[in-house]
Coordinates of N, CA and C in Angstrom, one line a residue:
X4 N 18.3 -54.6 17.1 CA 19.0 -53.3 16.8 C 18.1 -52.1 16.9
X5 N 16.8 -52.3 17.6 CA 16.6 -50.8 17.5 C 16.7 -49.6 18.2
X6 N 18.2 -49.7 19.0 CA 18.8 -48.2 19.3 C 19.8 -48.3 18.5
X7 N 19.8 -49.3 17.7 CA 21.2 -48.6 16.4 C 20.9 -47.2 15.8
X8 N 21.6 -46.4 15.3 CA 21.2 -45.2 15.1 C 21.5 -45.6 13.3
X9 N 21.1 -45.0 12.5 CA 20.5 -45.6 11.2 C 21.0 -44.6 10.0
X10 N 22.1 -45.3 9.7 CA 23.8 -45.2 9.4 C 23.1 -44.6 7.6
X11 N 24.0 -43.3 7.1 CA 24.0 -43.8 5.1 C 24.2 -44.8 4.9
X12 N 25.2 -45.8 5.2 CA 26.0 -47.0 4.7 C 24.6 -47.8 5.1
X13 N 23.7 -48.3 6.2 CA 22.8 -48.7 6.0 C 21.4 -48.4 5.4
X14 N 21.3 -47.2 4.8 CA 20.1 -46.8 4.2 C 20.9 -47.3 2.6
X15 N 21.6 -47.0 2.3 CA 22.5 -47.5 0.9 C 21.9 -48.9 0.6
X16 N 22.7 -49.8 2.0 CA 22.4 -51.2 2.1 C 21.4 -52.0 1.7
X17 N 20.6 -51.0 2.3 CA 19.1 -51.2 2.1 C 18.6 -51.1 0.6
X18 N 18.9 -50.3 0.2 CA 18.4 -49.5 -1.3 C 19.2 -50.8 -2.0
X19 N 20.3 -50.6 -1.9 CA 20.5 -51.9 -2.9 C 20.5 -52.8 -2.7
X20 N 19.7 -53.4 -2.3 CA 19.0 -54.7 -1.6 C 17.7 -54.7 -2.2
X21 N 17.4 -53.6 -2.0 CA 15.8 -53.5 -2.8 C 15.7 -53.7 -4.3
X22 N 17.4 -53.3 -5.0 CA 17.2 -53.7 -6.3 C 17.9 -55.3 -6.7
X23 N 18.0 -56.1 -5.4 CA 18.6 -57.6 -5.5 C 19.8 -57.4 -5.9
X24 N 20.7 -56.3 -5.0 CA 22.1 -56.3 -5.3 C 22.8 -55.6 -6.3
X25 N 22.2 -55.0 -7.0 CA 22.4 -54.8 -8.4 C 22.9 -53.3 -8.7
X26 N 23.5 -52.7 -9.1 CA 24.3 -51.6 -8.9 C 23.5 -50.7 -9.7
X27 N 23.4 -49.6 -8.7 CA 22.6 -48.4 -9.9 C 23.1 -47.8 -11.0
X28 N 22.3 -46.9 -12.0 CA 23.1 -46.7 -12.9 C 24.4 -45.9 -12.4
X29 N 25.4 -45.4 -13.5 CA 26.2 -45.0 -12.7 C 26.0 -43.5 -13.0
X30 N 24.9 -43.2 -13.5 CA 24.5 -41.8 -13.6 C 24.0 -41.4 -12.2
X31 N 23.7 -42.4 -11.0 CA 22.7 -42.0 -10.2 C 24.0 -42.5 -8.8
X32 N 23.7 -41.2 -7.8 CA 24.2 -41.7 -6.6 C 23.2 -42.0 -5.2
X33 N 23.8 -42.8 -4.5 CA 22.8 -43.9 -3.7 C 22.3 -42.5 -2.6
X34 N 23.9 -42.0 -2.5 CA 23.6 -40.6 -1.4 C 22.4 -39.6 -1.7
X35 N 22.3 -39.3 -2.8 CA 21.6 -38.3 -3.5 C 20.1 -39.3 -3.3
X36 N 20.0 -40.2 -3.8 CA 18.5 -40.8 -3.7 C 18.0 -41.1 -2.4
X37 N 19.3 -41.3 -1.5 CA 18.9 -41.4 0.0 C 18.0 -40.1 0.2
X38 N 19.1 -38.6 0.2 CA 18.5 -38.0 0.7 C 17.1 -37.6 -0.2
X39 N 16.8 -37.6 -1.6 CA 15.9 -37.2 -2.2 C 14.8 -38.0 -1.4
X40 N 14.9 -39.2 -1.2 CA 13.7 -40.0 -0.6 C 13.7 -39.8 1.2
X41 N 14.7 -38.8 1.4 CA 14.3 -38.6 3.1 C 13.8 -37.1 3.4
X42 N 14.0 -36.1 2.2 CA 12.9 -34.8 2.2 C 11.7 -35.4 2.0
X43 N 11.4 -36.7 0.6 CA 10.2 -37.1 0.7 C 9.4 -37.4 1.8
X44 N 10.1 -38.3 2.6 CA 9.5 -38.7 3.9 C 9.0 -38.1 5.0
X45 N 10.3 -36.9 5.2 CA 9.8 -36.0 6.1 C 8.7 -34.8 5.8
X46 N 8.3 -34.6 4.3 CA 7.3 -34.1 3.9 C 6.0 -34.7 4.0
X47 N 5.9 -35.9 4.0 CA 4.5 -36.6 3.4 C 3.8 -36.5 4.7
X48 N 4.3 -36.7 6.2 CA 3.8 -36.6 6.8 C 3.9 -35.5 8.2
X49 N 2.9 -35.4 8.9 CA 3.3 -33.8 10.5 C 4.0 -35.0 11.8
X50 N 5.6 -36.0 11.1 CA 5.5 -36.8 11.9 C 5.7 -36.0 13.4
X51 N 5.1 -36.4 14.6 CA 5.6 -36.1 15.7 C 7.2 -35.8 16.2
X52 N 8.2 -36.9 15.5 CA 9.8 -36.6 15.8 C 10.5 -35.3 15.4
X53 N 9.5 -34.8 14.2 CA 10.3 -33.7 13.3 C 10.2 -32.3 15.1
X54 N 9.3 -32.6 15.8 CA 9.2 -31.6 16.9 C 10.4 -31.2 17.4
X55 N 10.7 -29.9 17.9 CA 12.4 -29.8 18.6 C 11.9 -28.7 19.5
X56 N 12.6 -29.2 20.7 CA 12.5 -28.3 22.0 C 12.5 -26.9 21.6
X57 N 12.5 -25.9 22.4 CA 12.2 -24.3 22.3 C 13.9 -24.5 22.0
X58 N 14.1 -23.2 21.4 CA 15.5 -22.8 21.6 C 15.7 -21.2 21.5
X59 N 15.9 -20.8 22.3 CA 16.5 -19.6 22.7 C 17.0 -18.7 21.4
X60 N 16.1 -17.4 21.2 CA 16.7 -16.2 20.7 C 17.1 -15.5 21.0
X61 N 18.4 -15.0 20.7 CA 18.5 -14.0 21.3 C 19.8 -13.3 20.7
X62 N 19.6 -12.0 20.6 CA 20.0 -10.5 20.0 C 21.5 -10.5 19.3
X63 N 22.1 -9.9 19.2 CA 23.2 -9.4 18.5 C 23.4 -7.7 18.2
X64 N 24.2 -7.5 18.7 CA 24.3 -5.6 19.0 C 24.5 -5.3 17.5
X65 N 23.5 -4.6 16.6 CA 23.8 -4.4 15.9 C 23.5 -4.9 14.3
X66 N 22.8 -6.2 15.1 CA 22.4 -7.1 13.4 C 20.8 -7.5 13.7
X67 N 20.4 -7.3 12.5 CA 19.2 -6.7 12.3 C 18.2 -8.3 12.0
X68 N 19.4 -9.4 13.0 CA 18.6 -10.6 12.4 C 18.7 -11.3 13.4
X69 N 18.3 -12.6 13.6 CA 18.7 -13.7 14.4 C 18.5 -15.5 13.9
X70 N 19.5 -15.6 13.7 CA 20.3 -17.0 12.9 C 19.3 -17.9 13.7
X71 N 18.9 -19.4 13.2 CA 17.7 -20.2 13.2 C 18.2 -21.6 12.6
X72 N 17.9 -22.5 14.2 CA 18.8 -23.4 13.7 C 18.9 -24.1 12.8
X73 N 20.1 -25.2 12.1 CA 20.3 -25.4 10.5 C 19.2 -26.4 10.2
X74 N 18.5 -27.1 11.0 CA 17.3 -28.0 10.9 C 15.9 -27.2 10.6
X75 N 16.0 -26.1 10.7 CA 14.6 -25.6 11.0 C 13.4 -25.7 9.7
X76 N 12.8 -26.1 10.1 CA 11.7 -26.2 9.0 C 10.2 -25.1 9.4
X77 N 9.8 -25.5 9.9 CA 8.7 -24.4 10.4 C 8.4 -24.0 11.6
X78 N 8.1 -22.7 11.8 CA 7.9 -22.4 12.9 C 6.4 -23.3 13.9
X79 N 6.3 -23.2 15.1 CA 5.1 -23.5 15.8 C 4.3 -22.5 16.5
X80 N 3.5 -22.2 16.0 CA 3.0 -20.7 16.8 C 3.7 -19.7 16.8
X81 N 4.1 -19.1 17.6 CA 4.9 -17.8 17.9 C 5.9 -17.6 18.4
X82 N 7.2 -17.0 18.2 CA 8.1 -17.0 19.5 C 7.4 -16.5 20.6
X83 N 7.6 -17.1 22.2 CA 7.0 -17.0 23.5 C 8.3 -16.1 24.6
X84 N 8.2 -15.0 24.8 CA 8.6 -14.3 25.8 C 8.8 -14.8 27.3
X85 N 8.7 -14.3 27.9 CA 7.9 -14.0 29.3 C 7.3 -13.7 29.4
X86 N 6.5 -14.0 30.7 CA 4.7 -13.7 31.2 C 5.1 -12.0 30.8
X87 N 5.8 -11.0 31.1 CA 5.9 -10.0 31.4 C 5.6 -9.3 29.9
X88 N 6.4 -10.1 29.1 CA 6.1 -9.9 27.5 C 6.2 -10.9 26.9
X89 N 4.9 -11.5 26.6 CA 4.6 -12.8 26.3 C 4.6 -13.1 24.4
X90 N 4.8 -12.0 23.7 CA 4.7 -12.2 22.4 C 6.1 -10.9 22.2
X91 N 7.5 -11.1 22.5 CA 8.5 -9.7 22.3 C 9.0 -9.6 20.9
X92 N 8.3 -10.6 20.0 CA 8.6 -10.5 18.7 C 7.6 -10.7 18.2
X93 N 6.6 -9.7 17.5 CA 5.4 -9.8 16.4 C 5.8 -10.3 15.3
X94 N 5.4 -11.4 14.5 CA 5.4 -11.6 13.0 C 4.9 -10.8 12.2
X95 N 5.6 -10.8 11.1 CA 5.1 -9.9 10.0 C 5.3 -10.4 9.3
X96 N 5.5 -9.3 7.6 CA 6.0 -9.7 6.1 C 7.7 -9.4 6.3
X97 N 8.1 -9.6 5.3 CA 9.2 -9.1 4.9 C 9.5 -7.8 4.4
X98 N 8.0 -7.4 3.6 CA 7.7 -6.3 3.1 C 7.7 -5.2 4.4
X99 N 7.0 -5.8 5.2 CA 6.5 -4.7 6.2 C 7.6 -4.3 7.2
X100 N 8.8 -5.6 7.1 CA 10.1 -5.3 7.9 C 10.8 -4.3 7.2
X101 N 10.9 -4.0 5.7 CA 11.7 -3.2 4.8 C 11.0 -1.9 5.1
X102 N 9.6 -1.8 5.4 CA 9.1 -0.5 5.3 C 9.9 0.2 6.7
X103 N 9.3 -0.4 7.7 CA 10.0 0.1 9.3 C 11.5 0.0 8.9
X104 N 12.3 -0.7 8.3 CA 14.1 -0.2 8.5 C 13.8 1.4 7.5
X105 N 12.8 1.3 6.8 CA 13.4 2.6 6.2 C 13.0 4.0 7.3
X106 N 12.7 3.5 8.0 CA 12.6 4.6 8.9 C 13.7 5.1 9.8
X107 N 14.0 6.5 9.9 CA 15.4 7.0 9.8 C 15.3 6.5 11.2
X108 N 14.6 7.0 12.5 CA 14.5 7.0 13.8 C 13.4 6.2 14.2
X109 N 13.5 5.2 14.8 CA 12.4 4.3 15.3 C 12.0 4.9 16.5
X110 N 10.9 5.3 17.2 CA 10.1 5.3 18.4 C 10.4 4.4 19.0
X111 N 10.5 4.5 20.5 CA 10.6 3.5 21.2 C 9.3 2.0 20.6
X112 N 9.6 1.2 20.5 CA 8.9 -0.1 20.3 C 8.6 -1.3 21.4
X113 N 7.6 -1.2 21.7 CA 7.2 -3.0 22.8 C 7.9 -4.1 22.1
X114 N 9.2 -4.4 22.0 CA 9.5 -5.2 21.7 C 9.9 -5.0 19.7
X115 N 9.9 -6.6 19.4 CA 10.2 -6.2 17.9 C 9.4 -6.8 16.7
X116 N 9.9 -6.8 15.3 CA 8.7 -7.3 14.8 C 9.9 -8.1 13.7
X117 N 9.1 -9.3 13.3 CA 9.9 -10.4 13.1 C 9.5 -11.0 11.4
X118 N 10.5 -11.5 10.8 CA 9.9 -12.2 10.1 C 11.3 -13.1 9.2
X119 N 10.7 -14.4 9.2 CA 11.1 -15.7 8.6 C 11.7 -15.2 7.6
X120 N 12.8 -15.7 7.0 CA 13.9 -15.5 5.8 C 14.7 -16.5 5.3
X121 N 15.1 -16.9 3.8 CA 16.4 -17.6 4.1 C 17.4 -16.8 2.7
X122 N 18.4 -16.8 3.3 CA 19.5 -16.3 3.0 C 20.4 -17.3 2.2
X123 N 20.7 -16.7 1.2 CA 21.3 -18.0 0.3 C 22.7 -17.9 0.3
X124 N 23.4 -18.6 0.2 CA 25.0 -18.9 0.5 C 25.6 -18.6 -0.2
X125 N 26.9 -18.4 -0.1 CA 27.8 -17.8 -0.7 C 27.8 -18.7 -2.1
X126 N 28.1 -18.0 -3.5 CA 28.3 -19.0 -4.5 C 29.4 -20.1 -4.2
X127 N 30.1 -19.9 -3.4 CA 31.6 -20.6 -3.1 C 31.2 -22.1 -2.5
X128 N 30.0 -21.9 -1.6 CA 29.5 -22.6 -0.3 C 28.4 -23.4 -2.0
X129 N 28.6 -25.2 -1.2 CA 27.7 -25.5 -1.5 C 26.4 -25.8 -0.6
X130 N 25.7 -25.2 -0.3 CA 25.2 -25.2 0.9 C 23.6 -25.1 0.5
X131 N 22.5 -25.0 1.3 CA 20.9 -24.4 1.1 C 20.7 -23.1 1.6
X132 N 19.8 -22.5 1.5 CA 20.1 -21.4 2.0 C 19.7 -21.5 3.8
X133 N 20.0 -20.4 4.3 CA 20.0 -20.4 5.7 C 19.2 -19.4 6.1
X134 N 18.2 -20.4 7.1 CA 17.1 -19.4 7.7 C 17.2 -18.6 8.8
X135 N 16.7 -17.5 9.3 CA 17.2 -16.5 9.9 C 15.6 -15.8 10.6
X136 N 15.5 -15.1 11.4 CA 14.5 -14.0 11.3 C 15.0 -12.8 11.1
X137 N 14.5 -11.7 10.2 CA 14.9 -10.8 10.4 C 14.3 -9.6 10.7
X138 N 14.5 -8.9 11.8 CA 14.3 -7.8 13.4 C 14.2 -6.6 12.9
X139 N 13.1 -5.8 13.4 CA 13.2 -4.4 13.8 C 12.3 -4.2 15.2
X140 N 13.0 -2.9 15.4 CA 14.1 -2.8 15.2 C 15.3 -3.3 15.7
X141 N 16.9 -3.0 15.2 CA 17.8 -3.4 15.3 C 18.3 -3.4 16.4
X142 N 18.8 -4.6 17.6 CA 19.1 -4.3 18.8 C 20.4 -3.6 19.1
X143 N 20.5 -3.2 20.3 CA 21.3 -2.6 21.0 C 22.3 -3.1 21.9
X144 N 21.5 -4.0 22.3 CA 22.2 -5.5 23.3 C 22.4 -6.5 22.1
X145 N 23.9 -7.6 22.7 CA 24.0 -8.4 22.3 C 23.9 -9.3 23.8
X146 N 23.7 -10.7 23.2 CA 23.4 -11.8 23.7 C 21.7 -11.6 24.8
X147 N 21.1 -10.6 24.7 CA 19.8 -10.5 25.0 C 18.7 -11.5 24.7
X148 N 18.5 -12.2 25.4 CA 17.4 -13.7 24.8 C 16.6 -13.0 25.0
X149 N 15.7 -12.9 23.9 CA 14.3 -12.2 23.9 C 13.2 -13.1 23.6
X150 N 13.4 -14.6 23.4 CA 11.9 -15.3 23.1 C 12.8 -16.6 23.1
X151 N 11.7 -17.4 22.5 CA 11.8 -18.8 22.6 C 10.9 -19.2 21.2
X152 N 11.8 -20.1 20.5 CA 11.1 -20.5 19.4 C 10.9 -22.1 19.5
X153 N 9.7 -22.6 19.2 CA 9.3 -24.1 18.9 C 9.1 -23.9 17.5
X154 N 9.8 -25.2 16.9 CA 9.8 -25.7 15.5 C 9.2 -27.3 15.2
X155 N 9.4 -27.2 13.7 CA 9.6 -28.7 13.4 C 10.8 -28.6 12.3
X156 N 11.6 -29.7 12.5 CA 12.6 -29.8 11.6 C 12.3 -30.3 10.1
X157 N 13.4 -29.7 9.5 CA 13.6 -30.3 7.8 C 14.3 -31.4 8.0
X158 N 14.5 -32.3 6.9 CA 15.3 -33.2 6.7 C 16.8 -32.4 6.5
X159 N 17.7 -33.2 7.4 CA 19.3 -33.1 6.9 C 20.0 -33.6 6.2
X160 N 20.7 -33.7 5.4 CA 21.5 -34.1 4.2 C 22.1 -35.6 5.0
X161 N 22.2 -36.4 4.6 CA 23.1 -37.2 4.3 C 24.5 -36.7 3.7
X162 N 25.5 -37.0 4.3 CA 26.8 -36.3 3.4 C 27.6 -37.2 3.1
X163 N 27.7 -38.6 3.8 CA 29.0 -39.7 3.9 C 28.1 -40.8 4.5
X164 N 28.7 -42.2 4.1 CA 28.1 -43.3 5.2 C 28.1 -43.3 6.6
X165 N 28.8 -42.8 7.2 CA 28.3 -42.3 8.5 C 27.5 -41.6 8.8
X166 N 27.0 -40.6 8.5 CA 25.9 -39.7 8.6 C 24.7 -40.7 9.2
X167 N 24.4 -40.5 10.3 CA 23.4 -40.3 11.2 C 22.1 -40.0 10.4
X168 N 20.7 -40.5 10.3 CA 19.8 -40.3 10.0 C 18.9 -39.4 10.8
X169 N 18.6 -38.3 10.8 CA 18.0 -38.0 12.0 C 16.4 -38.5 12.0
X170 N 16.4 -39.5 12.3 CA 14.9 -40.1 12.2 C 14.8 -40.9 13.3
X171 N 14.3 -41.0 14.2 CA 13.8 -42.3 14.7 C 13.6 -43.9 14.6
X172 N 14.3 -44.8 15.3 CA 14.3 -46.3 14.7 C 13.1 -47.0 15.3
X173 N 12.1 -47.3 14.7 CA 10.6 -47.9 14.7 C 11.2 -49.8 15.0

């Protein structure tokens, strides 16, 4: 079985197999310790898998950010441009993003200056918060791909026995 892809219902299986069958308390859910023990895992080590191809940024006429996909854990280096403009988003603070929006009229700029965020969900949503970069300045174009980001991924929830582990089967 190892291109089976590596099911909740089998990480469950598993888990309660490890305690000889025996049903957890019923204070505790198997889903919840699954995933508690699969942030663990994906933290303990810089596994190679957590790696994810480049993926494309790019602009929104008008919003002062650019959404980052729901996996994203950490950046790798820098967003990468074109040879022509090989760094078109500088990293920064957050702080130093607030200072530049407060400026009434931006100068033309080489590009923009960026920085990591996550944005927390609606009280309604039970959700994590959602990471984003957020731009100055604010584009003009929408659908403009301006860079290329490489990451490493976070762990993904578990939500139902089906859920898909995103991990690799050794």
């Amino acid at each position: 079985m190892p291109n089976t892809p590596l099911t909740g219902a089998a990480i469950m299986q598993q888990m309660t197999h490890a305690i000889d069958g025996a049903d957890p308390s019923s204070e505790l859910d198997l889903l919840d310790i699954a995933n508690q023990a699969g942030e663990w895992f994906y933290d303990c080590h810089d596994w190679r898998f957590k790696t994810r191809p480049g993926v494309a940024l790019a602009t929104v006429s008008g919003q002062a950010y650019i959404e980052l996909p729901d996996d994203f854990g950490e950046m790798i280096g820098l967003p990468r441009g074109p040879t022509t403009a090989p760094y078109p988003i500088r990293m920064t603070t957050l702080e130093r993003i607030a200072a530049y929006r407060s400026i009434s009229s931006p100068t033309a700029t080489a590009g923009f200056y960026g920085a990591v965020a996550y944005v927390a969900a609606d009280q309604d949503e039970e959700a994590p918060p959602r990471p984003r970069i957020e731009i100055w300045p604010t584009p003009a174009e929408s659908n403009a791909t301006i860079a290329t980001l490489y990451y490493t991924a976070c762990w993904t929830d578990l939500d139902s026995d089906d859920s898909i582990a995103a991990i690799p089967r050794y």
